[in-house]
Amino acid sequence: MSDAMPDPDVNERLAQFCETKVRGKGSLSVVLHITRLARERGLPFDVTQLRTNHQGQVAGLGRDRVQRILAEYGIERELAREGGRTSRGSLGLAEEFAELLNQLTSLGTLGNTASERQASLASIENWLVQRVREYFNAEHLRISSDHSNTVSFLIADVLAQARQRQQEVPGSTVEGAVLQHLIGAKLAVRLGDDVITHQAYSTADVPTARGGDFDILPNAISIHVTTSPTERLIEKCKANIEAGRRPIIIVPDQRIPATETLAENAGLKNRIEVLGAERFISGNITELSIANARSIADQVREVIDMYNRIVTSRESDPSLQIDYA
């Protein structure tokens, strides 16, 4: 899709409109739909044609419509379950935004020919999609407080959310960062924050002279946390062993077989401990809840609170934080 930005005058009018009128996912859905409608039908709008036959909703607006638009920009996350269709004020907002586009058209701001107006509308749509990305980027990950779910399920679910975000932003490392800080939080709660040193996810092992992502010095243990085990990681574990340390690799459960194969190929299968992250965290939370005579829910909350403190102090991306609700 086009990455062109709207004309500066258009950009200013859009920004002013969105600052006062577009506050959440429902309203974003509405203006995206109207912009696409303008591309499909051309401008100016007949605003009276925006209503359904029952006059209470925006014609054509819905979840599937919005998701199809976002999919063209590589966004698969759901913006709004109803696509803004049932939100109060959606119809009024749709008509106001359509009138804004009509005004820009009458002023010639969007261009003097149909092709120029199409190019301007494509730029406006791209601008709005960037607002959607910003909305998603500001949205925290979530862990359900439903006590009927196992802790391993909750951890797997939040990692799946992180993985989905990562797929939407090529080159990002959301899942890896979330996994590292979840493990760090669990270790800090279990062993004490003074025992565990936390680093930003982007910090490499070698420049900081660390044996792994987490070094438990009294026990000569180096813990490596990864979502994508490689031969290079096995080499780090080999260096741990040669330095008299005991390496542990923690990966998502589904990556255990691949990690064990890498260790076996290096002749180190019996020297490297490979653990699944979901069960590693779950088992420790269960043990802590028993030892501390606390509910599982309270123990999960303590780990998530610690995780959020780590993210706040070590990362610049607030969307990595987890809401427990």
Short mmCIF file of N, CA and C in Angstrom, two decimals, residues 171-322:
data_model
loop_
_atom_site.label_atom_id
_atom_site.label_comp_id
_atom_site.label_asym_id
_atom_site.label_seq_id
_atom_site.Cartn_x
_atom_site.Cartn_y
_atom_site.Cartn_z
N GLY A 171 10.47 -7.56 11.80
CA GLY A 171 11.72 -7.15 12.43
C GLY A 171 11.63 -6.92 13.92
N SER A 172 10.42 -6.93 14.47
CA SER A 172 10.27 -6.72 15.91
C SER A 172 10.55 -8.01 16.67
N THR A 173 10.77 -7.89 17.97
CA THR A 173 11.13 -9.05 18.80
C THR A 173 10.25 -9.09 20.05
N VAL A 174 8.96 -8.89 19.84
CA VAL A 174 8.04 -8.78 20.97
C VAL A 174 8.01 -10.06 21.80
N GLU A 175 7.88 -11.21 21.13
CA GLU A 175 7.76 -12.47 21.87
C GLU A 175 9.01 -12.74 22.70
N GLY A 176 10.17 -12.51 22.12
CA GLY A 176 11.40 -12.75 22.85
C GLY A 176 11.54 -11.86 24.08
N ALA A 177 11.17 -10.59 23.92
CA ALA A 177 11.25 -9.66 25.05
C ALA A 177 10.29 -10.06 26.16
N VAL A 178 9.06 -10.42 25.79
CA VAL A 178 8.07 -10.83 26.79
C VAL A 178 8.53 -12.07 27.53
N LEU A 179 9.04 -13.05 26.78
CA LEU A 179 9.49 -14.29 27.41
C LEU A 179 10.65 -14.03 28.37
N GLN A 180 11.63 -13.25 27.92
CA GLN A 180 12.78 -12.98 28.79
C GLN A 180 12.36 -12.32 30.10
N HIS A 181 11.48 -11.33 30.01
CA HIS A 181 11.11 -10.60 31.22
C HIS A 181 10.14 -11.39 32.10
N LEU A 182 9.35 -12.28 31.51
CA LEU A 182 8.53 -13.17 32.33
C LEU A 182 9.41 -14.11 33.15
N ILE A 183 10.43 -14.66 32.50
CA ILE A 183 11.37 -15.54 33.22
C ILE A 183 12.11 -14.73 34.28
N GLY A 184 12.54 -13.53 33.93
CA GLY A 184 13.23 -12.68 34.89
C GLY A 184 12.36 -12.35 36.09
N ALA A 185 11.08 -12.09 35.83
CA ALA A 185 10.15 -11.77 36.91
C ALA A 185 9.94 -12.97 37.82
N LYS A 186 9.78 -14.13 37.21
CA LYS A 186 9.59 -15.35 38.00
C LYS A 186 10.81 -15.62 38.88
N LEU A 187 12.01 -15.46 38.31
CA LEU A 187 13.23 -15.68 39.08
C LEU A 187 13.37 -14.66 40.21
N ALA A 188 13.03 -13.41 39.92
CA ALA A 188 13.15 -12.36 40.93
C ALA A 188 12.20 -12.60 42.10
N VAL A 189 10.98 -13.04 41.80
CA VAL A 189 10.02 -13.33 42.86
C VAL A 189 10.49 -14.53 43.67
N ARG A 190 11.04 -15.52 42.98
CA ARG A 190 11.45 -16.76 43.65
C ARG A 190 12.74 -16.60 44.44
N LEU A 191 13.73 -15.89 43.86
CA LEU A 191 15.06 -15.83 44.45
C LEU A 191 15.37 -14.49 45.11
N GLY A 192 14.60 -13.47 44.78
CA GLY A 192 14.88 -12.13 45.28
C GLY A 192 15.44 -11.25 44.18
N ASP A 193 14.97 -10.03 44.10
CA ASP A 193 15.38 -9.13 43.03
C ASP A 193 16.85 -8.77 43.11
N ASP A 194 17.46 -8.92 44.29
CA ASP A 194 18.88 -8.60 44.43
C ASP A 194 19.76 -9.69 43.86
N VAL A 195 19.20 -10.87 43.63
CA VAL A 195 19.97 -11.99 43.08
C VAL A 195 19.99 -11.96 41.56
N ILE A 196 18.93 -11.40 40.96
CA ILE A 196 18.76 -11.42 39.51
C ILE A 196 19.05 -10.05 38.92
N THR A 197 19.86 -10.03 37.87
CA THR A 197 20.14 -8.79 37.14
C THR A 197 19.33 -8.78 35.86
N HIS A 198 18.56 -7.73 35.66
CA HIS A 198 17.70 -7.62 34.48
C HIS A 198 18.33 -6.69 33.46
N GLN A 199 18.27 -7.10 32.20
CA GLN A 199 18.80 -6.29 31.10
C GLN A 199 17.69 -6.04 30.08
N ALA A 200 17.86 -4.99 29.28
CA ALA A 200 16.95 -4.80 28.15
C ALA A 200 17.10 -5.98 27.20
N TYR A 201 16.04 -6.33 26.52
CA TYR A 201 16.07 -7.51 25.65
C TYR A 201 17.15 -7.38 24.58
N SER A 202 17.40 -6.16 24.13
CA SER A 202 18.37 -5.96 23.04
C SER A 202 19.81 -6.09 23.49
N THR A 203 20.06 -6.20 24.79
CA THR A 203 21.42 -6.31 25.30
C THR A 203 21.98 -7.70 25.04
N ALA A 204 23.10 -7.77 24.38
CA ALA A 204 23.72 -9.06 24.05
C ALA A 204 24.49 -9.60 25.25
N ASP A 205 24.70 -10.93 25.25
CA ASP A 205 25.41 -11.57 26.35
C ASP A 205 26.88 -11.17 26.43
N VAL A 206 27.59 -11.29 25.30
CA VAL A 206 29.05 -11.15 25.32
C VAL A 206 29.51 -9.77 25.73
N PRO A 207 28.94 -8.66 25.17
CA PRO A 207 29.43 -7.33 25.57
C PRO A 207 29.30 -7.04 27.06
N THR A 208 28.38 -7.69 27.74
CA THR A 208 28.22 -7.44 29.17
C THR A 208 28.90 -8.51 30.02
N ALA A 209 29.65 -9.39 29.37
CA ALA A 209 30.39 -10.46 30.06
C ALA A 209 29.47 -11.40 30.81
N ARG A 210 28.23 -11.50 30.38
CA ARG A 210 27.30 -12.42 31.03
C ARG A 210 27.44 -13.81 30.42
N GLY A 211 27.21 -14.82 31.25
CA GLY A 211 27.22 -16.18 30.73
C GLY A 211 25.93 -16.51 30.01
N GLY A 212 24.84 -15.84 30.40
CA GLY A 212 23.54 -16.06 29.80
C GLY A 212 22.66 -14.86 30.04
N ASP A 213 21.38 -15.02 29.78
CA ASP A 213 20.45 -13.92 30.06
C ASP A 213 20.34 -13.67 31.56
N PHE A 214 20.47 -14.75 32.33
CA PHE A 214 20.45 -14.64 33.79
C PHE A 214 21.53 -15.56 34.36
N ASP A 215 22.38 -15.01 35.19
CA ASP A 215 23.42 -15.80 35.85
C ASP A 215 23.10 -15.91 37.33
N ILE A 216 22.96 -17.14 37.81
CA ILE A 216 22.75 -17.38 39.24
C ILE A 216 24.13 -17.70 39.80
N LEU A 217 24.81 -16.69 40.29
CA LEU A 217 26.22 -16.82 40.63
C LEU A 217 26.51 -17.84 41.71
N PRO A 218 25.76 -17.87 42.82
CA PRO A 218 26.10 -18.83 43.88
C PRO A 218 26.06 -20.29 43.42
N ASN A 219 25.23 -20.57 42.42
CA ASN A 219 25.07 -21.94 41.94
C ASN A 219 25.76 -22.20 40.61
N ALA A 220 26.49 -21.20 40.10
CA ALA A 220 27.19 -21.33 38.82
C ALA A 220 26.25 -21.79 37.71
N ILE A 221 25.08 -21.16 37.65
CA ILE A 221 24.08 -21.50 36.63
C ILE A 221 23.92 -20.32 35.67
N SER A 222 23.90 -20.62 34.38
CA SER A 222 23.62 -19.61 33.37
C SER A 222 22.34 -20.00 32.65
N ILE A 223 21.36 -19.11 32.68
CA ILE A 223 20.06 -19.37 32.07
C ILE A 223 19.95 -18.58 30.77
N HIS A 224 19.64 -19.28 29.70
CA HIS A 224 19.45 -18.67 28.39
C HIS A 224 17.97 -18.75 28.04
N VAL A 225 17.38 -17.63 27.67
CA VAL A 225 15.96 -17.58 27.32
C VAL A 225 15.83 -17.21 25.85
N THR A 226 15.12 -18.01 25.09
CA THR A 226 14.99 -17.73 23.65
C THR A 226 13.72 -18.32 23.09
N THR A 227 13.23 -17.72 22.02
CA THR A 227 12.11 -18.28 21.28
C THR A 227 12.59 -19.00 20.03
N SER A 228 13.87 -18.78 19.68
CA SER A 228 14.42 -19.38 18.45
C SER A 228 15.81 -19.92 18.72
N PRO A 229 15.93 -21.13 19.24
CA PRO A 229 17.24 -21.71 19.54
C PRO A 229 18.08 -21.90 18.28
N THR A 230 19.37 -21.63 18.41
CA THR A 230 20.29 -21.73 17.27
C THR A 230 21.57 -22.45 17.69
N GLU A 231 22.39 -22.78 16.71
CA GLU A 231 23.68 -23.40 17.00
C GLU A 231 24.57 -22.43 17.78
N ARG A 232 24.42 -21.14 17.50
CA ARG A 232 25.21 -20.14 18.23
C ARG A 232 24.89 -20.18 19.72
N LEU A 233 23.63 -20.40 20.06
CA LEU A 233 23.24 -20.51 21.47
C LEU A 233 23.90 -21.74 22.10
N ILE A 234 23.93 -22.83 21.35
CA ILE A 234 24.58 -24.04 21.87
C ILE A 234 26.06 -23.79 22.12
N GLU A 235 26.68 -22.98 21.26
CA GLU A 235 28.09 -22.63 21.46
C GLU A 235 28.27 -21.84 22.76
N LYS A 236 27.32 -20.97 23.08
CA LYS A 236 27.38 -20.23 24.34
C LYS A 236 27.28 -21.19 25.52
N CYS A 237 26.40 -22.18 25.37
CA CYS A 237 26.26 -23.17 26.44
C CYS A 237 27.54 -23.98 26.61
N LYS A 238 28.17 -24.28 25.48
CA LYS A 238 29.45 -25.00 25.54
C LYS A 238 30.49 -24.17 26.28
N ALA A 239 30.50 -22.86 26.03
CA ALA A 239 31.42 -21.97 26.73
C ALA A 239 31.09 -21.93 28.23
N ASN A 240 29.82 -21.98 28.57
CA ASN A 240 29.42 -22.06 29.98
C ASN A 240 30.03 -23.29 30.64
N ILE A 241 29.88 -24.43 29.97
CA ILE A 241 30.38 -25.70 30.51
C ILE A 241 31.89 -25.64 30.71
N GLU A 242 32.58 -25.10 29.71
CA GLU A 242 34.04 -25.00 29.79
C GLU A 242 34.48 -24.07 30.91
N ALA A 243 33.59 -23.12 31.27
CA ALA A 243 33.90 -22.18 32.36
C ALA A 243 33.43 -22.71 33.71
N GLY A 244 32.96 -23.97 33.73
CA GLY A 244 32.52 -24.57 34.98
C GLY A 244 31.12 -24.18 35.39
N ARG A 245 30.32 -23.70 34.42
CA ARG A 245 28.95 -23.30 34.73
C ARG A 245 27.97 -24.33 34.18
N ARG A 246 26.77 -24.31 34.71
CA ARG A 246 25.73 -25.25 34.28
C ARG A 246 24.70 -24.48 33.44
N PRO A 247 24.62 -24.75 32.13
CA PRO A 247 23.70 -24.01 31.27
C PRO A 247 22.28 -24.59 31.28
N ILE A 248 21.32 -23.69 31.29
CA ILE A 248 19.91 -24.05 31.16
C ILE A 248 19.31 -23.21 30.04
N ILE A 249 18.62 -23.86 29.12
CA ILE A 249 17.93 -23.14 28.05
C ILE A 249 16.43 -23.22 28.31
N ILE A 250 15.78 -22.07 28.31
CA ILE A 250 14.32 -22.02 28.48
C ILE A 250 13.70 -21.52 27.19
N VAL A 251 12.81 -22.32 26.63
CA VAL A 251 12.15 -22.00 25.36
C VAL A 251 10.65 -22.25 25.49
N PRO A 252 9.83 -21.70 24.59
CA PRO A 252 8.42 -22.10 24.58
C PRO A 252 8.32 -23.61 24.43
N ASP A 253 7.31 -24.20 25.03
CA ASP A 253 7.18 -25.66 25.06
C ASP A 253 7.36 -26.31 23.69
N GLN A 254 6.79 -25.68 22.65
CA GLN A 254 6.83 -26.33 21.33
C GLN A 254 8.22 -26.32 20.71
N ARG A 255 9.16 -25.55 21.29
CA ARG A 255 10.52 -25.51 20.76
C ARG A 255 11.47 -26.45 21.48
N ILE A 256 10.97 -27.19 22.45
CA ILE A 256 11.83 -28.12 23.19
C ILE A 256 12.48 -29.16 22.27
N PRO A 257 11.72 -29.86 21.42
CA PRO A 257 12.36 -30.88 20.56
C PRO A 257 13.47 -30.31 19.69
N ALA A 258 13.25 -29.15 19.09
CA ALA A 258 14.27 -28.55 18.23
C ALA A 258 15.52 -28.19 19.03
N THR A 259 15.32 -27.70 20.25
CA THR A 259 16.45 -27.32 21.10
C THR A 259 17.25 -28.54 21.53
N GLU A 260 16.54 -29.59 21.90
CA GLU A 260 17.23 -30.82 22.30
C GLU A 260 17.99 -31.43 21.13
N THR A 261 17.46 -31.31 19.93
CA THR A 261 18.16 -31.82 18.75
C THR A 261 19.46 -31.06 18.52
N LEU A 262 19.42 -29.74 18.67
CA LEU A 262 20.63 -28.94 18.53
C LEU A 262 21.68 -29.35 19.56
N ALA A 263 21.25 -29.57 20.79
CA ALA A 263 22.18 -29.98 21.85
C ALA A 263 22.76 -31.35 21.54
N GLU A 264 21.90 -32.26 21.05
CA GLU A 264 22.36 -33.61 20.73
C GLU A 264 23.36 -33.58 19.58
N ASN A 265 23.10 -32.75 18.57
CA ASN A 265 24.01 -32.66 17.43
C ASN A 265 25.39 -32.16 17.85
N ALA A 266 25.43 -31.38 18.93
CA ALA A 266 26.70 -30.86 19.43
C ALA A 266 27.33 -31.80 20.46
N GLY A 267 26.68 -32.94 20.70
CA GLY A 267 27.19 -33.88 21.68
C GLY A 267 27.02 -33.41 23.11
N LEU A 268 26.04 -32.52 23.34
CA LEU A 268 25.87 -31.92 24.66
C LEU A 268 24.48 -32.16 25.25
N LYS A 269 23.76 -33.13 24.72
CA LYS A 269 22.39 -33.35 25.18
C LYS A 269 22.32 -33.61 26.68
N ASN A 270 23.31 -34.29 27.21
CA ASN A 270 23.31 -34.61 28.64
C ASN A 270 23.96 -33.53 29.50
N ARG A 271 24.42 -32.46 28.86
CA ARG A 271 25.09 -31.39 29.60
C ARG A 271 24.28 -30.10 29.65
N ILE A 272 23.26 -30.01 28.79
CA ILE A 272 22.44 -28.79 28.72
C ILE A 272 21.01 -29.12 29.13
N GLU A 273 20.52 -28.43 30.14
CA GLU A 273 19.14 -28.61 30.57
C GLU A 273 18.23 -27.77 29.67
N VAL A 274 17.20 -28.40 29.11
CA VAL A 274 16.24 -27.70 28.26
C VAL A 274 14.87 -27.74 28.94
N LEU A 275 14.30 -26.57 29.20
CA LEU A 275 13.02 -26.48 29.91
C LEU A 275 12.00 -25.70 29.10
N GLY A 276 10.75 -26.11 29.21
CA GLY A 276 9.66 -25.38 28.57
C GLY A 276 9.22 -24.21 29.44
N ALA A 277 9.13 -23.04 28.84
CA ALA A 277 8.85 -21.82 29.60
C ALA A 277 7.51 -21.87 30.33
N GLU A 278 6.47 -22.34 29.62
CA GLU A 278 5.14 -22.33 30.21
C GLU A 278 5.09 -23.15 31.50
N ARG A 279 5.67 -24.34 31.46
CA ARG A 279 5.64 -25.21 32.64
C ARG A 279 6.67 -24.78 33.69
N PHE A 280 7.76 -24.20 33.24
CA PHE A 280 8.76 -23.68 34.17
C PHE A 280 8.14 -22.60 35.06
N ILE A 281 7.43 -21.66 34.43
CA ILE A 281 6.79 -20.59 35.18
C ILE A 281 5.63 -21.12 36.01
N SER A 282 4.81 -21.97 35.39
CA SER A 282 3.64 -22.52 36.08
C SER A 282 4.03 -23.31 37.32
N GLY A 283 5.04 -24.18 37.18
CA GLY A 283 5.46 -24.99 38.31
C GLY A 283 5.96 -24.16 39.46
N ASN A 284 6.74 -23.13 39.15
CA ASN A 284 7.27 -22.27 40.21
C ASN A 284 6.18 -21.45 40.89
N ILE A 285 5.21 -20.99 40.12
CA ILE A 285 4.11 -20.23 40.72
C ILE A 285 3.30 -21.12 41.65
N THR A 286 3.08 -22.36 41.24
CA THR A 286 2.35 -23.30 42.10
C THR A 286 3.12 -23.56 43.39
N GLU A 287 4.43 -23.78 43.27
CA GLU A 287 5.26 -24.01 44.46
C GLU A 287 5.24 -22.80 45.39
N LEU A 288 5.34 -21.60 44.81
CA LEU A 288 5.33 -20.39 45.62
C LEU A 288 4.00 -20.19 46.34
N SER A 289 2.92 -20.50 45.64
CA SER A 289 1.60 -20.32 46.27
C SER A 289 1.42 -21.26 47.45
N ILE A 290 1.97 -22.47 47.32
CA ILE A 290 1.90 -23.43 48.43
C ILE A 290 2.79 -22.97 49.59
N ALA A 291 4.03 -22.59 49.24
CA ALA A 291 4.98 -22.19 50.28
C ALA A 291 4.53 -20.93 51.02
N ASN A 292 3.88 -20.02 50.29
CA ASN A 292 3.47 -18.75 50.88
C ASN A 292 2.02 -18.74 51.36
N ALA A 293 1.35 -19.89 51.22
CA ALA A 293 -0.06 -20.00 51.61
C ALA A 293 -0.91 -18.92 50.93
N ARG A 294 -0.66 -18.75 49.64
CA ARG A 294 -1.40 -17.75 48.86
C ARG A 294 -2.14 -18.44 47.73
N SER A 295 -3.14 -17.78 47.21
CA SER A 295 -3.86 -18.34 46.07
C SER A 295 -2.99 -18.25 44.82
N ILE A 296 -3.27 -19.12 43.86
CA ILE A 296 -2.56 -19.08 42.58
C ILE A 296 -2.73 -17.71 41.94
N ALA A 297 -3.96 -17.18 42.00
CA ALA A 297 -4.24 -15.88 41.39
C ALA A 297 -3.36 -14.78 41.98
N ASP A 298 -3.21 -14.77 43.30
CA ASP A 298 -2.38 -13.76 43.94
C ASP A 298 -0.91 -13.92 43.56
N GLN A 299 -0.49 -15.18 43.41
CA GLN A 299 0.91 -15.42 43.06
C GLN A 299 1.18 -15.02 41.61
N VAL A 300 0.22 -15.28 40.73
CA VAL A 300 0.35 -14.84 39.34
C VAL A 300 0.46 -13.32 39.29
N ARG A 301 -0.41 -12.66 40.06
CA ARG A 301 -0.39 -11.19 40.07
C ARG A 301 0.96 -10.65 40.54
N GLU A 302 1.56 -11.30 41.53
CA GLU A 302 2.87 -10.84 42.01
C GLU A 302 3.92 -10.93 40.91
N VAL A 303 3.90 -12.03 40.17
CA VAL A 303 4.86 -12.20 39.07
C VAL A 303 4.61 -11.16 37.97
N ILE A 304 3.34 -10.93 37.63
CA ILE A 304 3.03 -9.95 36.59
C ILE A 304 3.40 -8.54 37.04
N ASP A 305 3.17 -8.22 38.31
CA ASP A 305 3.57 -6.91 38.83
C ASP A 305 5.08 -6.74 38.72
N MET A 306 5.83 -7.78 39.06
CA MET A 306 7.28 -7.73 38.94
C MET A 306 7.69 -7.57 37.47
N TYR A 307 7.04 -8.32 36.60
CA TYR A 307 7.30 -8.22 35.15
C TYR A 307 7.11 -6.78 34.67
N ASN A 308 6.01 -6.16 35.06
CA ASN A 308 5.73 -4.79 34.61
C ASN A 308 6.76 -3.80 35.15
N ARG A 309 7.25 -4.03 36.35
CA ARG A 309 8.29 -3.15 36.90
C ARG A 309 9.58 -3.29 36.09
N ILE A 310 9.89 -4.52 35.70
CA ILE A 310 11.09 -4.76 34.90
C ILE A 310 10.96 -4.08 33.54
N VAL A 311 9.81 -4.25 32.89
CA VAL A 311 9.59 -3.65 31.58
C VAL A 311 9.70 -2.12 31.67
N THR A 312 9.12 -1.55 32.71
CA THR A 312 9.16 -0.09 32.88
C THR A 312 10.59 0.41 33.03
N SER A 313 11.41 -0.34 33.73
CA SER A 313 12.78 0.11 34.01
C SER A 313 13.78 -0.25 32.92
N ARG A 314 13.46 -1.24 32.09
CA ARG A 314 14.45 -1.73 31.12
C ARG A 314 14.06 -1.53 29.65
N GLU A 315 12.79 -1.31 29.36
CA GLU A 315 12.34 -1.20 27.97
C GLU A 315 11.68 0.15 27.73
N SER A 316 11.73 0.59 26.48
CA SER A 316 11.11 1.87 26.12
C SER A 316 9.72 1.70 25.54
N ASP A 317 9.28 0.45 25.36
CA ASP A 317 7.98 0.17 24.74
C ASP A 317 6.95 -0.20 25.81
N PRO A 318 6.04 0.71 26.16
CA PRO A 318 5.06 0.41 27.21
C PRO A 318 4.06 -0.66 26.82
N SER A 319 3.92 -0.95 25.52
CA SER A 319 2.95 -1.97 25.10
C SER A 319 3.38 -3.37 25.51
N LEU A 320 4.63 -3.52 25.97
CA LEU A 320 5.09 -4.82 26.46
C LEU A 320 4.49 -5.15 27.83
N GLN A 321 3.93 -4.17 28.49
CA GLN A 321 3.36 -4.43 29.81
C GLN A 321 2.13 -5.33 29.70
N ILE A 322 1.84 -6.01 30.78
CA ILE A 322 0.74 -6.99 30.81
C ILE A 322 -0.32 -6.55 31.81
#
